[in-house]
Amino acid sequence: VDDAAVAELYDATFGWDPVALPADGFWSALVLAAPSVLDVGCGTGAMLHAARAAGHAGRLVGIDPDPAMLARARTRTDIEWVAGRAVDCRWQGEFALATMVSHAFQCLITDDEVRDSLAAIGRSLVDGGRFAFETRHPGARPWEAWAAAEPSQVDLHGRTLSVSYEIDDVTGDVVTLTEVTAVGGEVLRRDQAELRFLDPAGLNGFLRDAGFEIEDQFGDWDRTPLTDASTEIITIARKTPPH
Ligand SMILES: C[S@@+](CC[C@H](N)C(=O)[O-])C[C@H]1O[C@@H](n2cnc3c(N)ncnc32)[C@H](O)[C@@H]1O
């Protein structure tokens, strides 16, 4: 199972389905309504692919640091694809909307990376432009359920791969986990990653410091307001003009 197969497995597991999946429906509607979109942590590019296929006629740009994911994104050539992290966003006032979806924001671990990423995304937006993203609410402690869950089974070229998660460490709001890919009980691959679970107060502090105001914050895809019991923190932040 090489990196290309992992990227293919990602698409086979998650896909992008705005009709069946409430999260995908939420993001696709926002993207289709925006004249220009920068998707940060675009992965395999599924959201922008769907937007173009649905008739989005404006500028669409995706950026992601993972070459194998980006290789799948590049199969669509009517969208700009850039290799890089959020901090590598070098655009200046060019986008009405920036997104970081499917919890890509949680890949930003240190305070410095959160701050520098928000600053780079902010510079890429026009004044009044929006940055929209979701992060899982730490109060729900979802990693506990991931570790307890049955492995998910995904069919790839006639082989049934199982994907499960081990939780290696929880320190503060950073969870270190290992994704285990196996076939018939034989482990093919172990990928360790970190995810940060910022709480709403911490998150909003970073956003304000980076020059954003919170326009909307929801706890679910049906636009239910955010509460302590929410499992998601879905944020639409607006770049405020400099004073
Ligand atoms: C869970 S995937 C989501 C991919 C895509 N947005 C989607 O909806 O399918 C998280 C993505 O974030 C990317 N990523 C990791 N660190 C990042 C960073 N510092 N800046 C931007 N993207 C990053 C990963 O390469 C990965 O493609």
PDB file of N, CA and C and ligand atoms in Angstrom, residues 10 16 39-44 46 63-66 69 84-87 100-104 107-108 113 117, ligand 1:
ATOM      1  N   TYR A  10      -8.465   6.988   0.438  1.00  0.00           N
ATOM      2  CA  TYR A  10      -9.147   8.143   1.035  1.00  0.00           C
ATOM      3  C   TYR A  10     -10.401   8.476   0.227  1.00  0.00           C
ATOM      4  N   TRP A  16     -17.054  12.453  -2.186  1.00  0.00           N
ATOM      5  CA  TRP A  16     -17.648  13.788  -1.955  1.00  0.00           C
ATOM      6  C   TRP A  16     -19.068  13.696  -2.456  1.00  0.00           C
ATOM      7  N   ASP A  39      -9.096  26.556  -1.623  1.00  0.00           N
ATOM      8  CA  ASP A  39      -9.339  25.442  -0.705  1.00  0.00           C
ATOM      9  C   ASP A  39      -8.003  24.980  -0.131  1.00  0.00           C
ATOM     10  N   VAL A  40      -7.808  25.250   1.154  1.00  0.00           N
ATOM     11  CA  VAL A  40      -6.545  24.962   1.841  1.00  0.00           C
ATOM     12  C   VAL A  40      -6.639  23.552   2.448  1.00  0.00           C
ATOM     13  N   GLY A  41      -5.615  22.727   2.215  1.00  0.00           N
ATOM     14  CA  GLY A  41      -5.701  21.323   2.633  1.00  0.00           C
ATOM     15  C   GLY A  41      -6.718  20.600   1.766  1.00  0.00           C
ATOM     16  N   CYS A  42      -6.619  20.844   0.448  1.00  0.00           N
ATOM     17  CA  CYS A  42      -7.657  20.366  -0.492  1.00  0.00           C
ATOM     18  C   CYS A  42      -7.627  18.859  -0.669  1.00  0.00           C
ATOM     19  N   GLY A  43      -6.541  18.198  -0.234  1.00  0.00           N
ATOM     20  CA  GLY A  43      -6.468  16.740  -0.357  1.00  0.00           C
ATOM     21  C   GLY A  43      -6.567  16.302  -1.810  1.00  0.00           C
ATOM     22  N   THR A  44      -7.472  15.390  -2.086  1.00  0.00           N
ATOM     23  CA  THR A  44      -7.629  14.872  -3.456  1.00  0.00           C
ATOM     24  C   THR A  44      -8.466  15.813  -4.321  1.00  0.00           C
ATOM     25  N   ALA A  46     -11.588  16.776  -4.112  1.00  0.00           N
ATOM     26  CA  ALA A  46     -12.955  16.336  -4.429  1.00  0.00           C
ATOM     27  C   ALA A  46     -13.977  17.476  -4.362  1.00  0.00           C
ATOM     28  N   ILE A  63      -4.753  23.958  -2.509  1.00  0.00           N
ATOM     29  CA  ILE A  63      -3.367  23.815  -2.036  1.00  0.00           C
ATOM     30  C   ILE A  63      -3.324  22.704  -0.992  1.00  0.00           C
ATOM     31  N   ASP A  64      -2.294  21.831  -1.100  1.00  0.00           N
ATOM     32  CA  ASP A  64      -2.145  20.731  -0.133  1.00  0.00           C
ATOM     33  C   ASP A  64      -0.687  20.278  -0.120  1.00  0.00           C
ATOM     34  N   PRO A  65      -0.177  19.897   1.059  1.00  0.00           N
ATOM     35  CA  PRO A  65       1.231  19.486   1.130  1.00  0.00           C
ATOM     36  C   PRO A  65       1.474  18.020   0.731  1.00  0.00           C
ATOM     37  N   ASP A  66       0.444  17.227   0.542  1.00  0.00           N
ATOM     38  CA  ASP A  66       0.631  15.784   0.316  1.00  0.00           C
ATOM     39  C   ASP A  66       0.657  15.494  -1.190  1.00  0.00           C
ATOM     40  N   MET A  69      -1.991  12.933  -2.592  1.00  0.00           N
ATOM     41  CA  MET A  69      -3.355  13.468  -2.616  1.00  0.00           C
ATOM     42  C   MET A  69      -3.497  14.452  -3.789  1.00  0.00           C
ATOM     43  N   GLY A  84       1.660  22.772  -1.077  1.00  0.00           N
ATOM     44  CA  GLY A  84       2.069  23.591   0.052  1.00  0.00           C
ATOM     45  C   GLY A  84       1.131  23.465   1.228  1.00  0.00           C
ATOM     46  N   ARG A  85       1.596  24.002   2.341  1.00  0.00           N
ATOM     47  CA  ARG A  85       0.780  24.041   3.562  1.00  0.00           C
ATOM     48  C   ARG A  85       0.032  25.366   3.612  1.00  0.00           C
ATOM     49  N   ALA A  86      -0.803  25.495   4.622  1.00  0.00           N
ATOM     50  CA  ALA A  86      -1.553  26.746   4.777  1.00  0.00           C
ATOM     51  C   ALA A  86      -0.609  27.938   4.899  1.00  0.00           C
ATOM     52  N   VAL A  87       0.509  27.754   5.619  1.00  0.00           N
ATOM     53  CA  VAL A  87       1.446  28.881   5.799  1.00  0.00           C
ATOM     54  C   VAL A  87       2.088  29.300   4.487  1.00  0.00           C
ATOM     55  N   MET A 100     -11.183  25.335   4.647  1.00  0.00           N
ATOM     56  CA  MET A 100     -10.339  24.235   5.134  1.00  0.00           C
ATOM     57  C   MET A 100     -11.347  23.212   5.632  1.00  0.00           C
ATOM     58  N   VAL A 101     -11.652  22.204   4.811  1.00  0.00           N
ATOM     59  CA  VAL A 101     -12.797  21.342   5.124  1.00  0.00           C
ATOM     60  C   VAL A 101     -12.366  19.917   5.459  1.00  0.00           C
ATOM     61  N   SER A 102     -13.337  19.154   5.933  1.00  0.00           N
ATOM     62  CA  SER A 102     -13.100  17.787   6.422  1.00  0.00           C
ATOM     63  C   SER A 102     -12.040  17.801   7.518  1.00  0.00           C
ATOM     64  N   HIS A 103     -12.092  18.819   8.360  1.00  0.00           N
ATOM     65  CA  HIS A 103     -11.259  18.928   9.557  1.00  0.00           C
ATOM     66  C   HIS A 103      -9.778  19.108   9.267  1.00  0.00           C
ATOM     67  N   ALA A 104      -9.430  19.569   8.030  1.00  0.00           N
ATOM     68  CA  ALA A 104      -8.018  19.808   7.705  1.00  0.00           C
ATOM     69  C   ALA A 104      -7.398  20.814   8.682  1.00  0.00           C
ATOM     70  N   CYS A 107      -5.051  19.746  11.445  1.00  0.00           N
ATOM     71  CA  CYS A 107      -3.656  19.389  11.173  1.00  0.00           C
ATOM     72  C   CYS A 107      -2.709  20.501  11.603  1.00  0.00           C
ATOM     73  N   LEU A 108      -3.214  21.679  11.926  1.00  0.00           N
ATOM     74  CA  LEU A 108      -2.376  22.780  12.421  1.00  0.00           C
ATOM     75  C   LEU A 108      -2.183  22.548  13.921  1.00  0.00           C
ATOM     76  N   GLU A 113       1.964  27.705  14.211  1.00  0.00           N
ATOM     77  CA  GLU A 113       1.452  27.289  12.903  1.00  0.00           C
ATOM     78  C   GLU A 113       0.009  27.766  12.712  1.00  0.00           C
ATOM     79  N   SER A 117      -0.670  30.353   9.765  1.00  0.00           N
ATOM     80  CA  SER A 117      -1.596  29.864   8.735  1.00  0.00           C
ATOM     81  C   SER A 117      -2.760  30.835   8.573  1.00  0.00           C
TER      82      SER A 117
HETATM   83  C1  LIG B   1      -8.674  15.018   6.327  1.00  0.00           C
HETATM   84  S1  LIG B   1      -7.802  15.586   4.901  1.00  0.00           S
HETATM   85  C2  LIG B   1      -9.048  16.616   4.128  1.00  0.00           C
HETATM   86  C3  LIG B   1      -8.839  16.728   2.651  1.00  0.00           C
HETATM   87  C4  LIG B   1      -9.892  17.509   1.863  1.00  0.00           C
HETATM   88  N1  LIG B   1     -10.081  18.860   2.372  1.00  0.00           N
HETATM   89  C5  LIG B   1     -11.225  16.777   1.862  1.00  0.00           C
HETATM   90  O1  LIG B   1     -12.236  17.360   2.219  1.00  0.00           O
HETATM   91  O2  LIG B   1     -11.261  15.612   1.442  1.00  0.00           O
HETATM   92  C6  LIG B   1      -6.657  16.754   5.597  1.00  0.00           C
HETATM   93  C7  LIG B   1      -5.727  17.364   4.553  1.00  0.00           C
HETATM   94  O3  LIG B   1      -4.968  18.399   5.183  1.00  0.00           O
HETATM   95  C8  LIG B   1      -3.675  18.390   4.614  1.00  0.00           C
HETATM   96  N2  LIG B   1      -2.743  19.115   5.513  1.00  0.00           N
HETATM   97  C9  LIG B   1      -1.970  18.642   6.507  1.00  0.00           C
HETATM   98  N3  LIG B   1      -1.265  19.624   7.074  1.00  0.00           N
HETATM   99  C10 LIG B   1      -1.615  20.776   6.445  1.00  0.00           C
HETATM  100  C11 LIG B   1      -1.219  22.139   6.559  1.00  0.00           C
HETATM  101  N4  LIG B   1      -0.327  22.545   7.484  1.00  0.00           N
HETATM  102  N5  LIG B   1      -1.762  23.039   5.717  1.00  0.00           N
HETATM  103  C12 LIG B   1      -2.669  22.653   4.802  1.00  0.00           C
HETATM  104  N6  LIG B   1      -3.081  21.375   4.642  1.00  0.00           N
HETATM  105  C13 LIG B   1      -2.552  20.454   5.441  1.00  0.00           C
HETATM  106  C14 LIG B   1      -3.354  16.929   4.405  1.00  0.00           C
HETATM  107  O4  LIG B   1      -2.344  16.728   3.445  1.00  0.00           O
HETATM  108  C15 LIG B   1      -4.713  16.382   3.968  1.00  0.00           C
HETATM  109  O5  LIG B   1      -4.842  16.344   2.579  1.00  0.00           O
END
